CSV table of C-alpha atoms in Angstrom, one decimal:
chain,number,residue,atom,x,y,z
A,85,MET,CA,70.5,5.8,-37.3
A,86,ILE,CA,70.8,3.3,-34.5
A,87,PHE,CA,70.2,6.0,-31.8
A,88,SER,CA,67.1,7.2,-33.6
A,89,GLU,CA,65.6,3.7,-33.7
A,90,ILE,CA,66.4,3.2,-30.0
A,91,PHE,CA,64.7,6.5,-29.2
A,92,LYS,CA,61.6,5.5,-31.1
A,93,MET,CA,61.4,2.2,-29.3
A,94,LEU,CA,61.8,3.9,-25.9
A,95,LYS,CA,59.1,6.5,-26.8
A,96,LYS,CA,56.8,3.7,-27.9
A,97,ASP,CA,57.3,1.8,-24.6
A,98,SER,CA,56.6,4.9,-22.5
A,99,MET,CA,53.4,5.6,-24.4
A,100,GLU,CA,52.2,2.0,-23.9
A,101,SER,CA,53.0,2.2,-20.2
A,102,THR,CA,50.9,5.3,-19.8
A,103,ARG,CA,47.8,3.8,-21.4
A,104,PRO,CA,45.1,3.1,-18.8
A,105,ILE,CA,45.0,-0.6,-18.0
A,106,PRO,CA,41.5,-2.0,-17.7
A,107,VAL,CA,40.6,-2.8,-14.1
A,108,TYR,CA,38.5,-5.9,-13.8
A,109,TRP,CA,37.4,-8.3,-11.0
A,110,ILE,CA,35.3,-11.3,-10.4
A,111,GLU,CA,32.2,-11.4,-8.2
A,112,MET,CA,30.7,-14.7,-7.2
A,113,SER,CA,27.1,-15.4,-6.0
A,114,ASP,CA,26.3,-19.0,-5.2
A,115,SER,CA,27.4,-21.0,-8.3
A,116,VAL,CA,27.5,-18.0,-10.7
A,117,SER,CA,30.5,-15.8,-11.3
A,118,ARG,CA,30.6,-12.5,-13.1
A,119,ARG,CA,33.5,-10.5,-14.6
A,120,PHE,CA,33.3,-6.7,-14.2
A,121,GLU,CA,35.5,-4.2,-15.9
A,122,PHE,CA,35.9,-0.4,-15.7
A,123,GLU,CA,35.9,1.5,-18.9
A,124,ALA,CA,38.5,4.3,-18.8
A,125,ASP,CA,36.2,6.8,-20.5
A,126,GLY,CA,33.0,5.7,-18.9
A,127,ARG,CA,30.6,8.2,-17.3
A,128,PHE,CA,30.2,6.2,-14.1
A,129,SER,CA,34.0,5.9,-13.8
A,130,SER,CA,34.3,9.7,-14.1
A,131,LEU,CA,31.7,10.1,-11.3
A,132,LEU,CA,33.7,7.8,-9.1
A,133,PHE,CA,36.9,9.7,-9.7
A,134,ALA,CA,35.1,13.0,-9.0
A,135,ALA,CA,33.8,11.6,-5.7
A,136,GLY,CA,37.3,10.7,-4.7
A,137,LEU,CA,37.0,7.0,-5.4
A,138,ARG,CA,39.5,5.0,-7.4
A,139,PRO,CA,38.4,2.1,-9.6
A,140,THR,CA,39.5,-0.7,-7.3
A,141,PRO,CA,37.6,-4.0,-7.1
A,142,ALA,CA,36.7,-3.5,-3.5
A,143,GLN,CA,35.3,0.0,-4.0
A,144,ALA,CA,33.4,-0.9,-7.1
A,145,THR,CA,31.8,-3.9,-5.3
A,146,ALA,CA,30.9,-1.6,-2.4
A,147,VAL,CA,29.2,0.9,-4.7
A,148,GLY,CA,27.2,-1.8,-6.3
A,149,TRP,CA,25.9,-3.1,-3.0
A,150,ILE,CA,25.2,0.4,-1.8
A,151,LEU,CA,23.0,1.0,-4.9
A,152,LYS,CA,21.3,-2.3,-4.4
A,153,ASP,CA,20.6,-1.7,-0.7
A,154,GLY,CA,19.6,1.9,-1.4
A,155,MET,CA,16.6,0.7,-3.3
A,156,GLN,CA,15.1,-0.6,-0.1
A,157,HIS,CA,15.2,2.8,1.4
A,158,VAL,CA,13.6,4.3,-1.7
A,159,GLY,CA,10.8,1.7,-1.3
A,160,LYS,CA,10.3,2.8,2.3
A,161,LEU,CA,10.1,6.4,1.4
A,162,ILE,CA,7.6,5.9,-1.3
A,163,CYS,CA,5.4,3.7,0.8
A,164,SER,CA,5.5,6.1,3.7
A,165,ASN,CA,3.5,8.6,1.6
A,166,LEU,CA,0.6,6.1,1.6
A,167,GLY,CA,0.0,6.0,5.3
A,168,ALA,CA,-3.5,7.5,5.2
A,169,ARG,CA,-4.7,4.7,2.8
A,170,MET,CA,-3.2,2.1,5.2
A,171,ASP,CA,-5.3,3.6,8.1
A,172,SER,CA,-8.4,3.3,6.0
A,173,GLU,CA,-7.8,-0.3,4.7
A,174,PRO,CA,-5.2,-1.9,7.1
A,175,LYS,CA,-6.2,-5.4,6.3
A,176,SER,CA,-5.8,-5.1,2.5
A,177,TRP,CA,-2.4,-3.3,2.9
A,178,ARG,CA,-1.3,-6.0,5.4
A,179,ILE,CA,-1.9,-8.7,2.8
A,180,LEU,CA,-0.2,-6.6,0.1
A,181,ALA,CA,2.8,-6.2,2.4
A,182,ASP,CA,3.3,-9.9,2.5
A,183,VAL,CA,2.8,-10.3,-1.2
A,184,LEU,CA,5.5,-7.7,-1.8
A,185,TYR,CA,7.9,-9.3,0.6
A,186,ASP,CA,7.5,-12.7,-1.0
A,187,LEU,CA,8.0,-11.1,-4.4
A,188,GLY,CA,11.2,-9.4,-3.2
A,189,ALA,CA,12.5,-12.6,-1.8
A,190,GLY,CA,11.6,-14.4,-5.0
A,191,LEU,CA,13.6,-12.0,-7.1
A,192,GLU,CA,16.6,-12.5,-4.9
A,193,VAL,CA,16.3,-16.3,-5.4
A,194,LEU,CA,16.0,-15.9,-9.1
A,195,SER,CA,18.9,-13.3,-9.5
A,196,PRO,CA,21.6,-16.0,-9.9
A,197,LEU,CA,19.8,-17.3,-13.0
A,198,CYS,CA,20.3,-13.9,-14.7
A,199,PRO,CA,23.9,-12.9,-13.8
A,200,GLN,CA,23.8,-10.0,-16.3
A,201,LEU,CA,20.8,-8.5,-14.5
A,202,PHE,CA,21.9,-9.4,-11.0
A,203,LEU,CA,22.1,-5.8,-9.7
A,204,GLU,CA,18.7,-4.8,-11.3
A,205,MET,CA,16.9,-7.9,-9.9
A,206,ALA,CA,18.4,-7.6,-6.5
A,207,GLY,CA,17.7,-3.9,-6.4
A,208,LEU,CA,14.0,-4.4,-7.4
A,209,GLY,CA,13.7,-7.1,-4.8
A,210,ASN,CA,15.0,-4.8,-2.1
A,211,PHE,CA,12.6,-2.1,-3.3
A,212,ALA,CA,9.6,-4.4,-2.9
A,213,LYS,CA,10.8,-5.6,0.5
A,214,GLY,CA,11.3,-2.0,1.7
A,215,MET,CA,7.7,-1.2,0.8
A,216,ALA,CA,6.6,-4.4,2.5
A,217,VAL,CA,8.4,-3.5,5.8
A,218,VAL,CA,6.8,-0.1,6.0
A,219,ALA,CA,3.3,-1.4,5.1
A,220,ALA,CA,3.5,-4.2,7.6
A,221,ARG,CA,4.6,-2.0,10.5
A,222,ALA,CA,2.1,0.8,9.7
A,223,THR,CA,-0.9,-1.6,9.6
A,224,ARG,CA,0.1,-3.3,12.9
A,225,LEU,CA,-1.3,-0.6,15.1
A,226,PRO,CA,-4.8,-0.3,13.7
A,227,ILE,CA,-5.2,-4.1,13.7
A,228,TYR,CA,-4.0,-4.5,17.2
A,229,SER,CA,-6.1,-1.6,18.3
A,230,SER,CA,-9.3,-3.4,17.3
A,231,PHE,CA,-8.4,-6.1,19.9
A,232,ALA,CA,-7.6,-3.7,22.7
A,233,LYS,CA,-10.8,-3.6,24.7
A,234,GLU,CA,-9.4,-2.4,28.0
A,235,GLY,CA,-6.5,-0.1,26.9
A,236,ASN,CA,-4.1,-3.1,26.9
A,237,LEU,CA,-2.4,-2.1,23.6
A,238,SER,CA,1.1,-2.6,25.0
A,239,ASP,CA,0.3,-6.1,26.2
A,240,LEU,CA,-1.1,-7.0,22.8
A,241,PHE,CA,2.1,-5.7,21.1
A,242,ALA,CA,4.2,-7.7,23.5
A,243,LYS,CA,2.2,-10.9,23.0
A,244,GLY,CA,2.3,-10.4,19.2
A,245,GLU,CA,6.0,-9.9,19.2
A,246,ALA,CA,6.5,-13.1,21.2
A,247,ILE,CA,4.3,-15.1,18.8
A,248,SER,CA,6.2,-13.6,15.9
A,249,THR,CA,9.5,-14.5,17.4
A,250,LEU,CA,8.5,-18.1,18.0
A,251,CYS,CA,7.2,-18.4,14.4
A,252,ASN,CA,10.4,-16.9,13.0
A,253,VAL,CA,12.6,-19.4,15.0
A,254,PHE,CA,10.5,-22.3,13.8
A,255,GLY,CA,10.7,-21.0,10.2
A,256,ILE,CA,14.5,-20.7,10.4
A,257,GLY,CA,14.7,-24.3,11.5
A,258,VAL,CA,12.4,-25.5,8.7
A,259,GLY,CA,14.4,-23.3,6.2
A,260,ILE,CA,17.7,-24.9,7.3
A,261,GLN,CA,16.2,-28.3,6.8
A,262,LEU,CA,14.9,-27.5,3.4
A,263,ALA,CA,18.1,-25.8,2.3
A,264,SER,CA,20.0,-29.0,3.0
A,265,THR,CA,17.5,-31.3,1.3
A,266,ILE,CA,14.9,-30.3,-1.3
A,267,CYS,CA,16.1,-26.7,-1.8
A,268,SER,CA,19.8,-27.6,-2.2
A,269,SER,CA,19.3,-27.1,-6.0
A,270,MET,CA,17.8,-24.2,-7.9
A,271,LYS,CA,15.1,-26.5,-9.3
A,272,GLY,CA,14.0,-27.4,-5.8
A,273,LYS,CA,13.9,-23.7,-4.8
A,274,LEU,CA,11.7,-22.9,-7.8
A,275,ILE,CA,9.3,-25.6,-6.8
A,276,VAL,CA,9.2,-25.0,-3.0
A,277,GLY,CA,9.4,-21.2,-3.0
A,278,PRO,CA,6.1,-20.4,-4.8
A,279,PHE,CA,4.3,-23.2,-2.8
A,280,LEU,CA,5.4,-21.7,0.5
A,281,SER,CA,4.5,-18.2,-0.7
A,282,LEU,CA,1.0,-19.3,-1.5
A,283,ILE,CA,0.6,-20.9,1.9
A,284,HIS,CA,2.0,-17.7,3.5
A,285,VAL,CA,-0.4,-15.3,1.7
A,286,TYR,CA,-3.4,-17.6,2.2
A,287,CYS,CA,-2.7,-17.8,6.0
A,288,VAL,CA,-2.3,-14.0,6.2
A,289,SER,CA,-5.5,-13.5,4.2
A,290,GLU,CA,-7.5,-15.7,6.5
A,291,GLU,CA,-6.0,-14.0,9.5
A,292,MET,CA,-7.1,-10.6,8.2
A,293,ARG,CA,-10.5,-11.8,7.3
A,294,ALA,CA,-11.0,-13.0,10.9
A,295,THR,CA,-9.9,-9.6,12.4
A,296,PRO,CA,-12.8,-7.3,13.4
A,297,VAL,CA,-11.8,-3.7,12.8
A,298,ASN,CA,-14.1,-1.2,14.5
A,299,THR,CA,-13.1,2.0,12.7
A,300,LEU,CA,-15.4,3.5,10.0
A,301,ASN,CA,-14.1,3.5,6.4
A,302,PRO,CA,-16.0,3.8,3.1
A,303,GLN,CA,-16.6,0.0,2.7
A,304,ARG,CA,-17.6,-0.7,6.3
A,305,THR,CA,-19.9,2.4,6.5
A,306,ALA,CA,-21.7,1.3,3.3
A,307,MET,CA,-22.2,-2.2,4.6
A,308,ILE,CA,-23.6,-0.8,7.9
A,309,VAL,CA,-26.1,1.4,6.1
A,310,ALA,CA,-27.1,-1.4,3.7
A,311,ASP,CA,-27.7,-3.9,6.5
A,312,PHE,CA,-29.7,-1.2,8.4
A,313,LEU,CA,-32.0,-0.5,5.5
A,314,LYS,CA,-32.6,-4.2,4.8
A,315,THR,CA,-32.9,-5.6,8.3
A,316,GLY,CA,-33.5,-2.6,10.5
A,317,ARG,CA,-30.5,-3.4,12.7
A,318,VAL,CA,-26.8,-2.4,12.8
A,319,SER,CA,-24.1,-5.0,12.2
A,320,SER,CA,-21.2,-5.2,14.5
A,321,PRO,CA,-17.5,-5.4,13.5
A,322,ALA,CA,-17.5,-9.1,14.1
A,323,ASP,CA,-20.6,-9.5,11.8
A,324,LEU,CA,-18.9,-7.7,8.9
A,325,ARG,CA,-15.4,-9.1,9.1
A,326,TYR,CA,-15.9,-12.1,6.8
A,327,ARG,CA,-17.9,-10.0,4.3
A,328,GLU,CA,-15.3,-7.3,3.6
A,329,ASP,CA,-13.8,-7.3,0.2
A,330,LEU,CA,-10.1,-7.2,0.8
A,331,LEU,CA,-9.1,-7.2,-2.9
A,332,PHE,CA,-11.4,-4.5,-4.1
A,333,PRO,CA,-12.3,-2.4,-1.0
A,334,GLY,CA,-13.5,0.5,-3.1
A,335,ARG,CA,-16.3,-1.2,-4.8
A,336,LEU,CA,-19.7,0.4,-4.9
A,337,ILE,CA,-22.5,-1.2,-2.9
A,338,GLU,CA,-25.9,-0.8,-4.6
A,339,GLU,CA,-28.0,-1.3,-1.4
A,340,ALA,CA,-26.2,1.6,0.2
A,341,GLY,CA,-26.9,4.0,-2.6
A,342,ASN,CA,-23.8,3.4,-4.8
A,343,VAL,CA,-21.9,6.1,-2.9
A,344,LYS,CA,-18.5,7.2,-4.2
A,345,ILE,CA,-16.6,9.2,-1.7
A,346,GLY,CA,-13.8,11.7,-1.8
A,347,ARG,CA,-13.7,12.8,-5.4
A,348,ALA,CA,-12.3,16.3,-6.0
A,349,ILE,CA,-15.1,18.9,-5.7
A,350,HIS,CA,-14.3,20.5,-9.0
A,351,GLU,CA,-14.9,17.1,-10.7
A,352,VAL,CA,-18.3,16.8,-9.2
A,353,LEU,CA,-19.7,20.4,-9.2
A,354,LYS,CA,-19.3,23.6,-11.2
A,355,PRO,CA,-18.1,26.5,-9.1
A,356,SER,CA,-21.5,28.3,-9.6
A,357,GLU,CA,-23.3,25.2,-8.2
A,358,LEU,CA,-21.3,24.8,-5.0
A,359,HIS,CA,-23.0,27.3,-2.8
A,360,HIS,CA,-26.4,26.4,-4.2
A,361,VAL,CA,-25.9,22.8,-3.3
A,362,LYS,CA,-24.5,23.7,0.1
A,363,GLU,CA,-27.5,25.9,0.9
A,364,ARG,CA,-29.8,22.9,0.7
A,365,PHE,CA,-28.4,21.5,4.0
A,366,PRO,CA,-26.4,24.4,5.5
A,367,ASP,CA,-25.8,22.7,8.9
A,368,GLU,CA,-24.4,19.5,7.4
A,369,ARG,CA,-20.7,18.8,6.9
A,370,PHE,CA,-21.1,17.0,3.6
A,371,ILE,CA,-22.2,17.6,0.1
A,372,LEU,CA,-24.2,15.1,-2.0
A,373,SER,CA,-24.5,15.1,-5.8
A,374,LEU,CA,-26.8,12.6,-7.4
A,375,GLY,CA,-25.6,11.1,-10.6
A,376,PRO,CA,-26.8,8.5,-13.1
A,377,LYS,CA,-24.3,5.8,-12.0
A,378,TRP,CA,-23.4,6.8,-8.5
A,379,THR,CA,-23.9,9.4,-5.8
A,380,ASP,CA,-20.9,11.6,-4.9
A,381,LEU,CA,-20.4,12.2,-1.2
A,382,ILE,CA,-17.8,14.9,-0.3
A,383,LEU,CA,-17.0,15.6,3.3
A,384,GLU,CA,-15.9,18.8,5.0
A,385,HIS,CA,-12.4,18.8,6.4
A,386,SER,CA,-13.7,18.5,10.0
A,387,ALA,CA,-16.3,15.8,9.3
A,388,THR,CA,-16.4,12.8,11.6
A,389,GLY,CA,-17.8,9.3,11.3
A,390,GLU,CA,-21.2,10.6,12.4
A,391,ASP,CA,-21.3,13.0,9.5
A,392,ALA,CA,-20.3,10.3,7.1
A,393,LEU,CA,-23.1,8.1,8.4
A,394,ARG,CA,-25.6,10.9,8.0
A,395,GLY,CA,-24.5,11.5,4.4
A,396,TRP,CA,-24.6,7.8,3.5
A,397,LEU,CA,-28.1,7.4,4.9
A,398,VAL,CA,-29.3,10.3,2.9
A,399,ALA,CA,-27.7,8.9,-0.3
A,400,ALA,CA,-29.2,5.4,0.4
A,401,TYR,CA,-32.7,6.8,1.0
A,402,ALA,CA,-32.4,9.0,-2.1
A,403,ALA,CA,-31.5,6.0,-4.3
A,404,ASP,CA,-34.5,4.1,-2.9
A,405,ILE,CA,-36.8,7.0,-3.6
A,406,GLU,CA,-35.5,7.4,-7.1
A,407,ASN,CA,-36.1,3.8,-7.9
A,408,SER,CA,-39.7,4.0,-6.6
A,409,SER,CA,-40.8,7.4,-8.0
A,410,ASN,CA,-40.1,10.0,-10.6
A,411,MET,CA,-39.4,12.9,-8.3
A,412,GLN,CA,-36.8,15.7,-9.2
A,413,SER,CA,-33.4,15.4,-7.6
A,414,GLU,CA,-33.9,18.4,-5.3
A,415,ASN,CA,-37.2,16.9,-4.0
A,416,VAL,CA,-35.5,13.5,-3.7
A,417,LEU,CA,-32.8,14.8,-1.5
A,418,ALA,CA,-35.2,16.8,0.7
A,419,GLU,CA,-37.4,13.7,1.2
A,420,ALA,CA,-34.3,11.5,1.9
A,421,PHE,CA,-33.0,14.0,4.4
A,422,ASP,CA,-36.3,14.0,6.3
A,423,ARG,CA,-36.2,10.2,6.5
A,424,MET,CA,-32.6,10.2,7.7
A,425,ASP,CA,-33.3,12.8,10.3
A,426,GLY,CA,-36.2,10.7,11.7
A,427,VAL,CA,-34.2,7.5,12.3
A,428,PHE,CA,-30.7,8.8,12.9
A,429,PRO,CA,-30.7,9.3,16.7
A,430,SER,CA,-31.7,5.6,17.3
A,431,PHE,CA,-29.4,4.5,14.4
A,432,LEU,CA,-26.4,6.3,15.9
A,433,SER,CA,-26.9,5.0,19.4
A,434,GLU,CA,-27.1,1.4,18.1
A,435,VAL,CA,-23.9,2.0,16.0
A,436,ARG,CA,-22.0,3.1,19.1
A,437,ALA,CA,-23.5,0.2,21.1
A,438,LYS,CA,-22.1,-2.3,18.6
A,439,GLY,CA,-18.6,-0.9,19.3
A,440,TRP,CA,-18.0,1.3,16.2
A,441,HIS,CA,-15.9,4.4,16.6
A,442,THR,CA,-17.9,7.3,15.3
A,443,ASP,CA,-15.5,10.1,16.3
A,444,ARG,CA,-13.5,9.8,13.1
A,445,PHE,CA,-13.9,8.6,9.5
A,446,LEU,CA,-10.9,7.1,7.7
A,447,ASP,CA,-11.4,7.8,4.0
A,448,GLY,CA,-7.9,7.1,2.8
A,449,ALA,CA,-6.8,10.8,2.3
A,450,ARG,CA,-9.5,11.4,-0.3
A,451,CYS,CA,-10.4,15.0,-1.1
A,452,ARG,CA,-12.3,17.0,1.4
A,453,PHE,CA,-13.5,20.6,1.2
A,454,THR,CA,-13.6,23.8,3.3
A,455,LEU,CA,-15.8,26.7,2.5
A,456,MET,CA,-14.4,30.2,3.4
């Protein structure tokens, strides 16, 4: 009897000793501490075991930081697919890059206030900062290129990096001073952080507004055509820089014919209409379709800035003719084309004389067509 009881006690002790002991650890961030624990039957734990990891505090912490930092690379990959849009609107994307970077930094500052969501907020902040880094670097070249008048692009890059370094050093000094005074508490950070972000975004916006970009995109082309029809002269990049809409660059300009560019061709025309429309102007590398609210302009794959200017002028003249007469659409386009053909040589020479690059047209990777 005694031996049987002793055997049961030993068996019970051995079973208890084989039970998985929960592994937990403490992570600290500023003044907040969090207690983490592995669940023995958890799916994530099983994945770690399958990968050869053991649920130790150091490894678990490393995995968490890898996941958080990996979100920055995800943001970079996603933003890299938008490069064509950045070429078309570099100033708007440069402002957006700074807004995203400030948003990411703000989420990192706020993460200690939500310890249960620390990994999610930090990961989202890194995601925004990853997109911001790619957008800022991608838009640097087209912005610098507008200042390179004598092929001195490398010199401009060098001077820009020098100015950036000086500003960063100054900013680090100011940040250290603020961190030891006003921003030593979370309340101070919540007050000073948004204020500094507003100043940052405002300064970048003013900087972009003052930058004259000499490549043709939809907004600048429409403004050139509108000014030409109203005044008879061509505006230069410096003339248009403060008039560009950096928040809504895709807006339609009524004076330029309300042209919407780059829609998919199947959304504009029926297949049976395509060749009929193309036969109206067989030598042109664009297609125009007049609509009640706007005029669709679709460029061929090999179209340049010169072709875009021709199409935009035809659309603007067509809108003017429609407003002043009741002609049918086919006759309107024919009349508008004749007007464009009469003024285009002098118009194009003036466009080039003002410093615009007509060898390419940056439409932000919108749809183009190729007829076989």
